[in-house]
Coordinates of C-alpha atoms in Angstrom, one line a residue:
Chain A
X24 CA 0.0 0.0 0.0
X25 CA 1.0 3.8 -0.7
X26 CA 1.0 5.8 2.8
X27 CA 3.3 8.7 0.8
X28 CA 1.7 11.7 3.2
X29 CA 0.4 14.3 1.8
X30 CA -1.2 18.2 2.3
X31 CA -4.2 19.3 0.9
X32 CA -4.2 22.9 1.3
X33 CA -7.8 24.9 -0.2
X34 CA -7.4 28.8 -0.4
X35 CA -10.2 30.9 -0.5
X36 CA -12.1 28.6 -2.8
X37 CA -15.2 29.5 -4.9
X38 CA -17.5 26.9 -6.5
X39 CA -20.4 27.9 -8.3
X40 CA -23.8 26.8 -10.0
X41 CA -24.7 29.7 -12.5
X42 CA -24.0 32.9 -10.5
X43 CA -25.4 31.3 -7.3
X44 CA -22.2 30.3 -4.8
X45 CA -22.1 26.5 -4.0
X46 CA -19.5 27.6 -1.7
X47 CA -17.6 30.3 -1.6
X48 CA -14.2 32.2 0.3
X49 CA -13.4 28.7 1.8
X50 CA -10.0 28.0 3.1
X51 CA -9.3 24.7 5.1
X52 CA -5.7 22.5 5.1
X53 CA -5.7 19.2 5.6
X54 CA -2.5 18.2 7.1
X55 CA -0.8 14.5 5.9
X56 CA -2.7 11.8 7.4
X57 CA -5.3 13.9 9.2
X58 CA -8.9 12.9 9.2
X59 CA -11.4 15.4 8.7
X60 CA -15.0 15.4 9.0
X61 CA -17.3 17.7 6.9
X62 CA -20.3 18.5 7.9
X63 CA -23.0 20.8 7.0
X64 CA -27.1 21.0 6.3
X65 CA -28.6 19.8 3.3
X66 CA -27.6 22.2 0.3
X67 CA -24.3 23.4 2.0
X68 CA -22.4 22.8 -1.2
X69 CA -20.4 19.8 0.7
X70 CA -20.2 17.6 -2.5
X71 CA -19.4 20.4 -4.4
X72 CA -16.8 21.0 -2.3
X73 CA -15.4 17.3 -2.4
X74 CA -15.7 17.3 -6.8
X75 CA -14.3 20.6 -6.9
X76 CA -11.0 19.0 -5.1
X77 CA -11.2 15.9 -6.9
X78 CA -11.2 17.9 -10.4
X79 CA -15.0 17.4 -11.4
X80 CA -15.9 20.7 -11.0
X81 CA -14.0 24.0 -11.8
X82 CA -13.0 26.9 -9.3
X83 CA -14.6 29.4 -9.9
X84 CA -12.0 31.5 -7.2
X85 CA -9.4 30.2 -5.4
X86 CA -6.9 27.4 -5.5
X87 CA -6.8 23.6 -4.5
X88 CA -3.6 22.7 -3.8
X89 CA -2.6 18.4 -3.5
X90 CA 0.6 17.4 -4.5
X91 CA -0.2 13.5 -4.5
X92 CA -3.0 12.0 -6.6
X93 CA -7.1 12.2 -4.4
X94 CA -9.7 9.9 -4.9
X95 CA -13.0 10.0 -4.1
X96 CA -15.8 8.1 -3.4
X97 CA -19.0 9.6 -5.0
X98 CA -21.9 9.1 -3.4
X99 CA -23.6 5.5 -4.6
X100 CA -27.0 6.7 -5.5
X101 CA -25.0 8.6 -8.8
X102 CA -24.2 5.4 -10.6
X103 CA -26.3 3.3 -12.5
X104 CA -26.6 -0.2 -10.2
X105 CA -28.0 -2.2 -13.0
X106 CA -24.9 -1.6 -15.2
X107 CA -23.6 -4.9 -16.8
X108 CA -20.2 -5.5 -15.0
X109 CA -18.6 -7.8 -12.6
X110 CA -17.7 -7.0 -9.1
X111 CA -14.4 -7.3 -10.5
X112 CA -14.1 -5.5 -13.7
X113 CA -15.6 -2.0 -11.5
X114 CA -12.9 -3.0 -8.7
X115 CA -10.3 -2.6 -11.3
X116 CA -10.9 0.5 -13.0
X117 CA -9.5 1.4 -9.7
X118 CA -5.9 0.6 -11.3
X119 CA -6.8 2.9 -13.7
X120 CA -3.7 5.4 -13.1
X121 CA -1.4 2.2 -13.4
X122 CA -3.0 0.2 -16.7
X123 CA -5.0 3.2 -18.6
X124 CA -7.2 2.5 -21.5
X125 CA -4.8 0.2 -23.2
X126 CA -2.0 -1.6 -21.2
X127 CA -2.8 -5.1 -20.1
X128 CA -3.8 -5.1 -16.7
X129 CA -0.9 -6.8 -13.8
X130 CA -2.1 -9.1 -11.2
X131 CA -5.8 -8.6 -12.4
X132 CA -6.0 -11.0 -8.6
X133 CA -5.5 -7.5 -6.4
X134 CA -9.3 -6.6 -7.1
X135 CA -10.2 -10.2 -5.8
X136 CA -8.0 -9.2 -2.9
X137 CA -9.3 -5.7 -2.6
X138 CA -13.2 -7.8 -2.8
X139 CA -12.3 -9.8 0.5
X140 CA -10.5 -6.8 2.2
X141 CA -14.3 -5.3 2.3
X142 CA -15.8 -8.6 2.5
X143 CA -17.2 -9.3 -1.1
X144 CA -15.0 -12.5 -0.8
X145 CA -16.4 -14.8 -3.9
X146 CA -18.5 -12.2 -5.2
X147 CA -15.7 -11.2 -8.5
X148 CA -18.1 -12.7 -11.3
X149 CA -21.3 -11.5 -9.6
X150 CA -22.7 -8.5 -12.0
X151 CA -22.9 -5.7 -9.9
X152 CA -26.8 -5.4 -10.7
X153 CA -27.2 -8.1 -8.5
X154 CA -25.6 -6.3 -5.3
X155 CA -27.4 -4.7 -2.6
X156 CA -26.8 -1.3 -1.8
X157 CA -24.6 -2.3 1.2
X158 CA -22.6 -4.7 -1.2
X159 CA -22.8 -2.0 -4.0
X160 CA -20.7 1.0 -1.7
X161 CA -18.1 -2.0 -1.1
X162 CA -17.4 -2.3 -4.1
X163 CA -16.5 0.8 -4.5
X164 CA -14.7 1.0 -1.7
X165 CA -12.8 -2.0 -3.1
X166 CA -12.1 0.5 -6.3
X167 CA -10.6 2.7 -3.5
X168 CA -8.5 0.6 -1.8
X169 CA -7.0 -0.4 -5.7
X170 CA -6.9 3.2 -6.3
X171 CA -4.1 3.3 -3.4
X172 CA -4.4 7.3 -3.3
X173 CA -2.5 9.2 -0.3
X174 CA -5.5 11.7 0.0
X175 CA -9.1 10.1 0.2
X176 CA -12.4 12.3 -0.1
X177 CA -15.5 10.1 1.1
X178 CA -18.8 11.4 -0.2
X179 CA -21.2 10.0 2.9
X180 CA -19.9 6.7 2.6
X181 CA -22.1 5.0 5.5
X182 CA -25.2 6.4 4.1
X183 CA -28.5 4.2 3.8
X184 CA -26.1 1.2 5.1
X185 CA -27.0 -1.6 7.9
X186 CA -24.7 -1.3 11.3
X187 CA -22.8 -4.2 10.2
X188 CA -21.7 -2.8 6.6
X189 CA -21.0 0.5 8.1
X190 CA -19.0 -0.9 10.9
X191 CA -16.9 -3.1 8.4
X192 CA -16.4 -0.2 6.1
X193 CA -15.1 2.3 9.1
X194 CA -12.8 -0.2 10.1
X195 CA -10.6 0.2 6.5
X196 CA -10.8 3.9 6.9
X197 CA -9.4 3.6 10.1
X198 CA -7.3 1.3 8.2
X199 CA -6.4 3.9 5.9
X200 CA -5.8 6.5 8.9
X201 CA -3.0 4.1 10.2
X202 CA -1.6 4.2 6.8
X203 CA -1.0 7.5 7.5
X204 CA -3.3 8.7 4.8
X205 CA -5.4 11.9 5.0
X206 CA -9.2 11.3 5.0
X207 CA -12.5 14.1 4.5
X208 CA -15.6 12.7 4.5
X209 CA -18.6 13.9 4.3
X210 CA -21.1 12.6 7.0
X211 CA -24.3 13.3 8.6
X212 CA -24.0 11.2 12.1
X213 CA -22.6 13.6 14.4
X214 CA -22.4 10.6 16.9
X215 CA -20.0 9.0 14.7
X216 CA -18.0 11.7 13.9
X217 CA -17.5 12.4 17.7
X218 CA -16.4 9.3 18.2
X219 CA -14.1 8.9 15.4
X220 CA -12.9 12.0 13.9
X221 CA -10.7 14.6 15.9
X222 CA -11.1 17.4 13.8
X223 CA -14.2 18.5 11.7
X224 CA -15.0 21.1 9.2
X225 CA -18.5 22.4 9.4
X226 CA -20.1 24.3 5.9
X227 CA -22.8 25.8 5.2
X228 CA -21.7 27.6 2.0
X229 CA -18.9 29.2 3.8
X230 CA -16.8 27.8 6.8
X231 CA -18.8 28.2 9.7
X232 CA -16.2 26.6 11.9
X233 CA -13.2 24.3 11.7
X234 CA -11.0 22.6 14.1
X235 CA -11.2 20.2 17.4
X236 CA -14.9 18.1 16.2
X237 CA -16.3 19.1 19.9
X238 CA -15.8 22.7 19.8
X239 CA -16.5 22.7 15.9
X240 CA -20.0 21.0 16.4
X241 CA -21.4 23.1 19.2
X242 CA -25.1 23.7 19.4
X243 CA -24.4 27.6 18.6
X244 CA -22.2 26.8 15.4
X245 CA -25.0 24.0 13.8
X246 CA -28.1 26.9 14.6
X247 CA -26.3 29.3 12.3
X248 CA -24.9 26.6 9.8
X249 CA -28.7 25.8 9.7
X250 CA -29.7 29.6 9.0
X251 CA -26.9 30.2 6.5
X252 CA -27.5 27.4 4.6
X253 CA -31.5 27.9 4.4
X254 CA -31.1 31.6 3.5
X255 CA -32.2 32.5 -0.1
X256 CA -32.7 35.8 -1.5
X257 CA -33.5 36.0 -4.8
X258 CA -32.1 40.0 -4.9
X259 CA -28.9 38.8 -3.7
X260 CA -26.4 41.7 -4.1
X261 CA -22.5 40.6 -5.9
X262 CA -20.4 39.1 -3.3
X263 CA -18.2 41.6 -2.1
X264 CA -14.7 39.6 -1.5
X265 CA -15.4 38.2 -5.1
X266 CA -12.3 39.0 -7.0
X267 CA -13.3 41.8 -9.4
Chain B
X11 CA -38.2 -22.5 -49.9
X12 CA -34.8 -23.0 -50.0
X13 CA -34.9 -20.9 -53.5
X14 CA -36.9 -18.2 -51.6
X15 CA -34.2 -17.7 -49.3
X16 CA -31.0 -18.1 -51.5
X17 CA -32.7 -17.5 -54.7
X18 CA -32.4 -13.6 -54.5
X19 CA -28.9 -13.6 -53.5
X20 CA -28.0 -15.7 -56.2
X21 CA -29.8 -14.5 -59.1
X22 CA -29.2 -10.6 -58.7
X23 CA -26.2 -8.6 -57.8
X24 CA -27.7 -5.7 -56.0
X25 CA -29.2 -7.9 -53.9
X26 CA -25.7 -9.7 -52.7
X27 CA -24.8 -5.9 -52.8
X28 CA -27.1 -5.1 -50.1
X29 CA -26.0 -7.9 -48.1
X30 CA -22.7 -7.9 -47.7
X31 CA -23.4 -4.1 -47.0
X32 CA -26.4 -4.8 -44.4
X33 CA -23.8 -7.2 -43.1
X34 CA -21.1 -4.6 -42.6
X35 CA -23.7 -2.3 -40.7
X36 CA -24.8 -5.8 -38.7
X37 CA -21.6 -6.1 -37.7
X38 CA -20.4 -2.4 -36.6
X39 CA -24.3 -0.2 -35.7
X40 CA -25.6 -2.5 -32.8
X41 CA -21.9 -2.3 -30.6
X42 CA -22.8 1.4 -30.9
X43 CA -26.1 1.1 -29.9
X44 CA -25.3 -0.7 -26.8
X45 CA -22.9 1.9 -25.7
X46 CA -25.9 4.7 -26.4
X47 CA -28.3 2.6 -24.5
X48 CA -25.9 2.2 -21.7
X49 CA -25.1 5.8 -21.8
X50 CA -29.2 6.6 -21.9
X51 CA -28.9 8.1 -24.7
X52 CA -31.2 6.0 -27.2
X53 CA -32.9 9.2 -28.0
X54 CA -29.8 10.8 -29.2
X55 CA -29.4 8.2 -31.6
X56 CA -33.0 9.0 -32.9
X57 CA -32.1 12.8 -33.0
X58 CA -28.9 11.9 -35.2
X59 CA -30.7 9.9 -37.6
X60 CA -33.2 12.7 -37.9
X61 CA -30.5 15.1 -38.2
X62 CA -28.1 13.8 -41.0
X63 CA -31.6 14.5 -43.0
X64 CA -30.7 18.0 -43.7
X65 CA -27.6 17.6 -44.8
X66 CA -28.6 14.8 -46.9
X67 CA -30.8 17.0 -48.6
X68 CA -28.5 19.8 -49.5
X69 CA -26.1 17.2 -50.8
X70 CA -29.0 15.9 -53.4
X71 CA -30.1 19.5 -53.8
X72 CA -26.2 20.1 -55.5
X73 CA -25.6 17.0 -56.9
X74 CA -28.7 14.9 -57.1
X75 CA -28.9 11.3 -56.0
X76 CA -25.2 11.2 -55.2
X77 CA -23.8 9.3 -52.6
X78 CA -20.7 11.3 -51.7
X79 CA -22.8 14.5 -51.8
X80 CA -25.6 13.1 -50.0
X81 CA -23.1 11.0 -47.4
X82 CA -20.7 14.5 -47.0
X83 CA -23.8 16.6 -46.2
X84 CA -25.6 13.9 -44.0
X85 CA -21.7 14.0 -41.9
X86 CA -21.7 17.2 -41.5
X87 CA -25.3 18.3 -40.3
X88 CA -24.9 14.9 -37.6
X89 CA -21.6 16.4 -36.6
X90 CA -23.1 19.9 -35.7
X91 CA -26.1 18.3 -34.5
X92 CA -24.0 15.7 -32.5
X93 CA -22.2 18.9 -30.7
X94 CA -25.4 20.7 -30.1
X95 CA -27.0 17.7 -28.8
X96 CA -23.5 17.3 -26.0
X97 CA -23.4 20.7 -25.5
X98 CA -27.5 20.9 -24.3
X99 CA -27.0 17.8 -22.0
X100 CA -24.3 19.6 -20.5
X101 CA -26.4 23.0 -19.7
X102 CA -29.3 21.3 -18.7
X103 CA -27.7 18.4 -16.8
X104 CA -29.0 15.5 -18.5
X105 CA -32.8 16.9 -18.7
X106 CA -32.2 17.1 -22.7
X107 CA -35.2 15.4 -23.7
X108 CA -37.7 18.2 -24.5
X109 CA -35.1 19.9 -26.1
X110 CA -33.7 17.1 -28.4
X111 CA -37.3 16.7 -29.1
X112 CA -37.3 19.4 -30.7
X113 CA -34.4 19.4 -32.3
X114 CA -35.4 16.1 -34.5
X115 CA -38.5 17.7 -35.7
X116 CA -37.1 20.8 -36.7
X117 CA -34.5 18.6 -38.7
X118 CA -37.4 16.2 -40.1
X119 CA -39.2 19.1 -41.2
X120 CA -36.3 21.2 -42.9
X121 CA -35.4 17.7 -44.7
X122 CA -38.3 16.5 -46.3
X123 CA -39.0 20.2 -47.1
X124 CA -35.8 20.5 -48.9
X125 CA -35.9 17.3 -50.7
X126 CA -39.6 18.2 -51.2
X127 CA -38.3 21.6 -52.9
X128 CA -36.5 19.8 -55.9
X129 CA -37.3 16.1 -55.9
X130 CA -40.2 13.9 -56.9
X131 CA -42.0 11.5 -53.8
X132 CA -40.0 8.7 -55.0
X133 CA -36.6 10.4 -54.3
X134 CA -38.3 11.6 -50.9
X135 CA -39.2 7.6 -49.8
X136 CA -36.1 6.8 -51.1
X137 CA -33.9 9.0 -48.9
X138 CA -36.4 8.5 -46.0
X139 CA -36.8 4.4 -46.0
X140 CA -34.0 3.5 -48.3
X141 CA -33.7 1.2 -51.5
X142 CA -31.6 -2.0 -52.0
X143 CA -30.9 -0.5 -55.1
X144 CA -29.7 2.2 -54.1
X145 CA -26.3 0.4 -52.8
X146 CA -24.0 1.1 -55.5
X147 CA -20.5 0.6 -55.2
X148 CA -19.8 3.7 -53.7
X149 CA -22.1 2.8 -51.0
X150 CA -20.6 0.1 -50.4
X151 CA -17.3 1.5 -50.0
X152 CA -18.8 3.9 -47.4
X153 CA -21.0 1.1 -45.3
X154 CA -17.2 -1.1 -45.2
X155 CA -15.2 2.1 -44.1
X156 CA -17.9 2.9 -41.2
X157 CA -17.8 -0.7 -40.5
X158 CA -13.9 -1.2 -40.2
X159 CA -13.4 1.9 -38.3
X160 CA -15.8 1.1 -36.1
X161 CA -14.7 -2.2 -35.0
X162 CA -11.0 -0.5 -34.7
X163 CA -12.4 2.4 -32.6
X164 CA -14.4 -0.2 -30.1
X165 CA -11.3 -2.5 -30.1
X166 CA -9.0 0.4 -29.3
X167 CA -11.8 2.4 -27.1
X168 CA -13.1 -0.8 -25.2
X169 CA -12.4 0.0 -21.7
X170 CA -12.6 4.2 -21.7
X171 CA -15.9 3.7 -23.0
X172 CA -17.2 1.4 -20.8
X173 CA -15.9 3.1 -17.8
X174 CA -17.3 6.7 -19.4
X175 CA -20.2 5.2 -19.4
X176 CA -20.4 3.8 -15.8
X177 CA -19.1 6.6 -13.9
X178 CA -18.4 9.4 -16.0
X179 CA -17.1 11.3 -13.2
X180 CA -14.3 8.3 -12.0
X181 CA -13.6 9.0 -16.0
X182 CA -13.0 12.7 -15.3
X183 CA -11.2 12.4 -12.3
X184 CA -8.8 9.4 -13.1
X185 CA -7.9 11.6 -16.6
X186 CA -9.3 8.9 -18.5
X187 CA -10.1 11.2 -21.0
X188 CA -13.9 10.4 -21.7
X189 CA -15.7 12.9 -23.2
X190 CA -13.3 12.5 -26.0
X191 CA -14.1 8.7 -26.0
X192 CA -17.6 9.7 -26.3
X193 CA -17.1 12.2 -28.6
X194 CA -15.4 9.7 -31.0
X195 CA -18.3 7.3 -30.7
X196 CA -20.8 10.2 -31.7
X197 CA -19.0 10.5 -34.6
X198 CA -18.7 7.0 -34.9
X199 CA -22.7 7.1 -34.8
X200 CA -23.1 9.9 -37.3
X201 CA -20.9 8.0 -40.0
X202 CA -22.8 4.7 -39.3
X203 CA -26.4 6.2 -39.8
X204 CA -24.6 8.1 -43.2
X205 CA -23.7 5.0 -44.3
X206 CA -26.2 3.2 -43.8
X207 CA -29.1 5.4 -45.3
X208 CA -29.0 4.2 -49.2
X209 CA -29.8 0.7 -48.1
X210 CA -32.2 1.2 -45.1
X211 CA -33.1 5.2 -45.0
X212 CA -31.9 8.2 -43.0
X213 CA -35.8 7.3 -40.5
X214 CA -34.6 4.0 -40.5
X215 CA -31.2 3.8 -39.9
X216 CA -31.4 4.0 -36.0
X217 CA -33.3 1.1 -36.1
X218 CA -30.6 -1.4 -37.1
X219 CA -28.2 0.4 -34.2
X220 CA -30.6 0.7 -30.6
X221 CA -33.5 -2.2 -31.6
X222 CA -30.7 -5.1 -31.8
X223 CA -29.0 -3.5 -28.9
X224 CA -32.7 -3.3 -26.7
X225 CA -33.2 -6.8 -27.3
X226 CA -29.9 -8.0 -26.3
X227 CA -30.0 -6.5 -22.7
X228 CA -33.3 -9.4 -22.2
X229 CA -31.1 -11.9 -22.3
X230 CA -27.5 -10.9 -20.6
X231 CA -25.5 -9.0 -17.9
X232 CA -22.1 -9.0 -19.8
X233 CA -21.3 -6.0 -21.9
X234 CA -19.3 -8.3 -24.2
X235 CA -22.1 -11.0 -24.4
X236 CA -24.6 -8.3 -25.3
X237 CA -22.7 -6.5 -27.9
X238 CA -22.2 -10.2 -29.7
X239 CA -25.6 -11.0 -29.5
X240 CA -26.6 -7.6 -30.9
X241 CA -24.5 -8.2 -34.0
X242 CA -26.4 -11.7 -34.1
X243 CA -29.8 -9.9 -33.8
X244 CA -29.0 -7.5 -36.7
X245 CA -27.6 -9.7 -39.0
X246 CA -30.7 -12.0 -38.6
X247 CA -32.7 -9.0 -39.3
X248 CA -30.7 -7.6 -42.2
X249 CA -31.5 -11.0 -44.1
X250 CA -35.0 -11.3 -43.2
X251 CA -35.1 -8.1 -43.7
X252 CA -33.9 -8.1 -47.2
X253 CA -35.7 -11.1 -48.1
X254 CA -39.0 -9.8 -47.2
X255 CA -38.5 -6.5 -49.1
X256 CA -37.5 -8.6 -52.5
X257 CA -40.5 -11.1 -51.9
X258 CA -43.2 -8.0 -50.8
X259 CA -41.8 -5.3 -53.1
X260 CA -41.1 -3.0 -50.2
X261 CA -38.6 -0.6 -48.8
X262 CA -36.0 -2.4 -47.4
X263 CA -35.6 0.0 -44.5
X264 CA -38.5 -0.6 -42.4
X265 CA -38.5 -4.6 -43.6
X266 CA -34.9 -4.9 -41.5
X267 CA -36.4 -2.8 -38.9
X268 CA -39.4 -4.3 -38.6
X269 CA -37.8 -7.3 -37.9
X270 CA -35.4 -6.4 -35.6
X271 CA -38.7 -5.2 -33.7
X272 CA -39.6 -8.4 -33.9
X273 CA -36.4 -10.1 -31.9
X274 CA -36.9 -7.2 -29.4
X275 CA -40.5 -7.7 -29.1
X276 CA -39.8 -11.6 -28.5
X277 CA -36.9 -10.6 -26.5
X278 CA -39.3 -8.2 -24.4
X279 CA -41.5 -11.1 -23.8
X280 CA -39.1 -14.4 -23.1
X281 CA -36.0 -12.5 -22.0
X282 CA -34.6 -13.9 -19.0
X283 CA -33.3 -10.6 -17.8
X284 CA -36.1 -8.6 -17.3
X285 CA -38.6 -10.4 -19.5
X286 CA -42.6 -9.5 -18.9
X287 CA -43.4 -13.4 -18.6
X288 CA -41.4 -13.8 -16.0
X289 CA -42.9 -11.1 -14.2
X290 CA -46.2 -12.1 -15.5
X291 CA -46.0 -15.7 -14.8
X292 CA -43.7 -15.8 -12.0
X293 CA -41.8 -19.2 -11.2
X294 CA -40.9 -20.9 -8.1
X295 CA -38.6 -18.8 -6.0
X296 CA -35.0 -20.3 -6.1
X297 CA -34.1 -21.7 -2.3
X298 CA -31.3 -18.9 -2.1

C-alpha cells in the first residue's frame, strides 16, 4: 500500500452553480494523514466542495492545492446499479492510473483481494446489478483501496447502510488513517463523527467553523450553519470579496 | 423454400450488394447502440438519424442522387447536430429530452422540405426508407469504411468507453479522458447512420443500431455477451429483412427494422433478464 503523506491545502475557494455560490471564500488545510470530518445541512455545497478537489468541478475563485493524486468516493446513489459489469471488472478501474485505456492489466487477482478486504470475498463474477446497496458502496470501496491514493475524499460513505456494513467499512478507513493517509468525509451522524474524527469542518456555503470536532459541532455553530445554509434571496447583491 | 431464401442472392447482384453491406452495418451499428443505451442516450441516436436529414438533402439538392454528396452533407449536419446535442446535455444536466425533441423535428421538417423543394415522392421515400438499389459501389465503400473503423475504434476504445459510461465522473477524475471517448463514438454514430441510409433510409437507420441493442439486454448481464448478440440480432434482421422486401416489393428499411422489432419484441417477452413473462407468470422462488 502507498502511505506517501500528503497536504491538501484549499485557499479561498469559490464553486459555483450559474451565478449562485455553492460555496464560496473557503480555506481549510488538511495536514498528511489527518482525518477530517465535513459536515453541513442539506444544500451546503459539501459535494461540491469534495468534486471541486477531486477535479469534477471547476473553481470558480481560489486554489486547490494536493501534490499526490485524491480519490474520491462519489456518493452511490449517482451510478447506474444495474450496469452490466462484474464486481471485478468495477474493482479494477481502480488501477486505472497504473493500466490506462490500453495496457494489459498486472495481477488482475489484487481486485479479488481488494473484494475480500471489504468482505465481497467470492463475489468477483457477480454482476454488480445483482448487489445490494450495502454490497454496492463495497465495491467501491474495493475500487478505492486499488486506487491506493494518499488523499481520500469520502462522499457520505455509510449512508442508507446496515450497522454491520458501516462498521466493516469504518474499520478500512481507520485502516487507511493508520496508513498515515489523509481522510474528509462527508457525514451526517454527528455521533459517529464524535467518536471517530478529531477534527471536523462544518459548511454551510462558507466555513462556519473548523478545528477540534467538539468545539466545531457546538449547538451555537449547527443553529447558524442551519440559517446560513437555508437563506435565499432572490435579490442577492455581488459578493463583495469576489475578485473583481 | 430453399430458392426463396437463396434465390435472390444468387440470381441478382444488388441484392448480394445489399447484403454484404447490411452485413457490414450488422456487424459495426448494434456495438454502438449498446454503448448509447448504456449511456441513456437511445434518444440521441434517434435525434442523429433525424439530423443527417438536412444535410442529406442539401447534398442531393447540389448533386442529385449522389452518394458522396448526400453521405458529405448527412456527416456534416450529424456532426453539428452531435455537438449541439452534447453541449444541451451539459447545460441542462441531463434533462435534454424536451429539447432534443425538438431538435429532431425541426431537422425532419427542414429535410423532407428540402428534398420536397426539388425532388419527386420517389426520391423523398427513397432518402427516407432507403432502397436496395440504391447500394451502388460507392455505397458500399462507405458502409465497409464505417464498418472497419468502427470495429478498430471499439477495439481500441473498449475500456474508456465502458468506464465513461459507468461513472463518467471516476472517467474525469482518473484523466481517462472520456468525453473525447464519447465524442469519438458520436461521430462513430453519425458516419454509421450516413452510411447506412442508401440501403435502409436516413428514419430507418437507427433502427438497425438501438433495436438489436434493446433486445440483447433481455437476455445478458455482460457487456461483451450483449454486444455479440446484438451483431447476431442484426444480421438475422438484415436478411429477413432483405428477403421480405424482394419477396413483398417493399422498402427495405423498415423490412430490417421491422424485424429487428420483432427479436426485441420476443426478447421483451421471453428474455430472461427482465422479460414480462417472467414477471407475468412468475416461477418458483429459487431456495437462495
Amino acid at each position: 500500500m502507498n502511505s506517501r503523506a500528503a497536504e491538501l491545502a484549499v485557499e479561498d475557494l469559490t464553486v459555483t452553480h450559474g451565478r449562485r455560490p455553492a460555496v464560496h471564500h473557503v480555506s481549510f488545510r488538511l495536514a498528511p494523514g489527518q482525518m477530517m470530518a465535513l459536515v453541513g445541512p442539506n444544500g451546503a455545497g459539501k459535494s461540491s466542495l469534495l468534486r471541486a478537489i477531486a477535479g469534477l468541478h471547476g473553481a470558480a475563485e481560489g486554489r486547490i492545492r494536493c501534490a499526490a493524486p485524491v480519490a474520491l468516493l462519489p456518493q452511490a446513489n449517482s451510478l447506474d446499479r444495474s450496469f452490466p459489469l462484474t464486481c471485478r471488472d468495477a474493482v479494477l478501474f481502480g488501477l486505472w492510473n497504473e493500466a490506462g485505456g490500453f495496457r494489459p492489466i498486472a495481477r488482475p487477482e489484487r481486485a479479488i483481494a481488494a473484494l475480500e478486504a471489504v468482505g465481497l470475498a467470492g463475489f468477483a463474477n457477480r454482476p454488480v446489478g445483482s448487489l445490494s446497496a450495502g454490497q454496492f458502496q463495497r465495491v467501491l470501496f474495493a475500487r478505492l483501496l486499488l486506487q491506493d491514493a494518499p488523499v481520500i475524499l469520502l462522499d457520505e460513505p455509510f449512508n442508507a447502510l446496515d450497522a454491520r456494513t458501516a462498521a466493516d467499512l469504518l474499520r478500512v478507513v481507520r485502516r487507511w488513517h493508520g496508513e498515515g493517509r489523509s481522510i474528509l468525509a462527508v457525514l451526517h451522524d454527528l455521533d459517529l463523527v464524535r467518536r471517530e474524527f478529531p477534527s471536523t469542518l462544518l459548511l454551510a456555503r462558507e466555513v462556519i467553523a473548523s478545528g477540534d470536532t467538539a468545539q466545531v459541532l457546538s449547538a451555537e455553530n449547527r443553529m447558524r450553519a442551519r440559517m446560513m445554509a437555508e437563506a435565499w434571496a432572490e435579490d442577492a447583491a455581488p459578493c463583495e470579496r469576489a475578485a473583481a | 423454400m430453399l430458392d426463396g431464401l437463396i434465390g435472390p442472392f444468387a440470381e441478382f447482384g444488388f441484392m448480394r450488394r445489399a447484403l454484404v453491406g447490411c452485413v457490414a452495418l450488422s456487424l459495426a451499428a448494434p456495438p454502438l447502440g449498446v454503448f448509447l443505451m448504456l449511456r441513456r442516450m437511445s434518444l440521441t441516436g434517434d435525434v442523429l438519424s433525424h439530423a443527417i436529414l438536412p444535410g442529406v438533402a442539401v447534398g442531393f439538392l447540389v448533386a442529385g442522387l449522389s452518394v458522396p454528396a448526400m453521405a458529405l452533407g448527412g456527416l456534416v449536419a450529424g456532426l453539428v447536430i452531435a455537438v449541439m446535442a452534447g453541449a444541451i446535455s451539459r447545460a441542462t444536466g441531463g434533462r435534454e429530452d424536451a429539447a432534443l425533441a425538438a431538435l429532431y423535428l425541426t431537422a425532419l421538417a427542414a429535410g423532407v422540405l428540402l428534398i420536397s423543394w426539388r425532388g419527386s415522392a420517389v426520391d423523398l421515400s427513397h432518402i427516407l426508407f432507403g432502397s436496395v438499389l440504391g447500394v451502388d459501389d460507392a455505397a458500399l465503400a462507405m458502409m465497409g469504411i464505417a464498418a472497419s473503423a468502427t470495429l478498430l475504434f471499439l477495439a481500441l476504445a473498449w475500456r474508456p468507453l465502458i468506464l465513461e459510461c459507468f461513472d463518467p465522473s471516476f472517467a474525469q477524475a482518473v484523466g481517462a479522458r472520456g468525453s473525447l471517448w464519447h465524442l469519438g463514438l458520436m461521430a462513430l454514430v453519425v458516419l454509421n447512420l450516413v452510411a447506412a441510409f442508401q440501403a435502409v433510409g436516413t428514419l430507418m437507420a437507427v433502427g438497425l443500431m438501438m433495436l438489436p441493442a434493446i433486445a440483447a439486454r433481455h437476455w445478458t448481464r455482460g457487456i461483451g455477451a450483449m454486444v455479440t448478440l446484438a451483431a447476431g440480432f442484426a444480421l438475422l434482421g438484415s436478411l429477413a429483412g432483405l428477403l421480405l422486401s424482394f419477396h413483398l416489393d417493399v422498402p427495405s428499411g423498415p423490412a430490417i427494422v421491422l424485424v429487428t422489432a420483432a427479436v426485441w419484441a420476443a426478447s421483451l417477452l421471453f428474455g430472461t433478464v427482465d422479460g414480462l413473462l417472467a414477471r407475468w407468470w412468475p416461477r418458483r422462488h429459487l431456495s437462495g
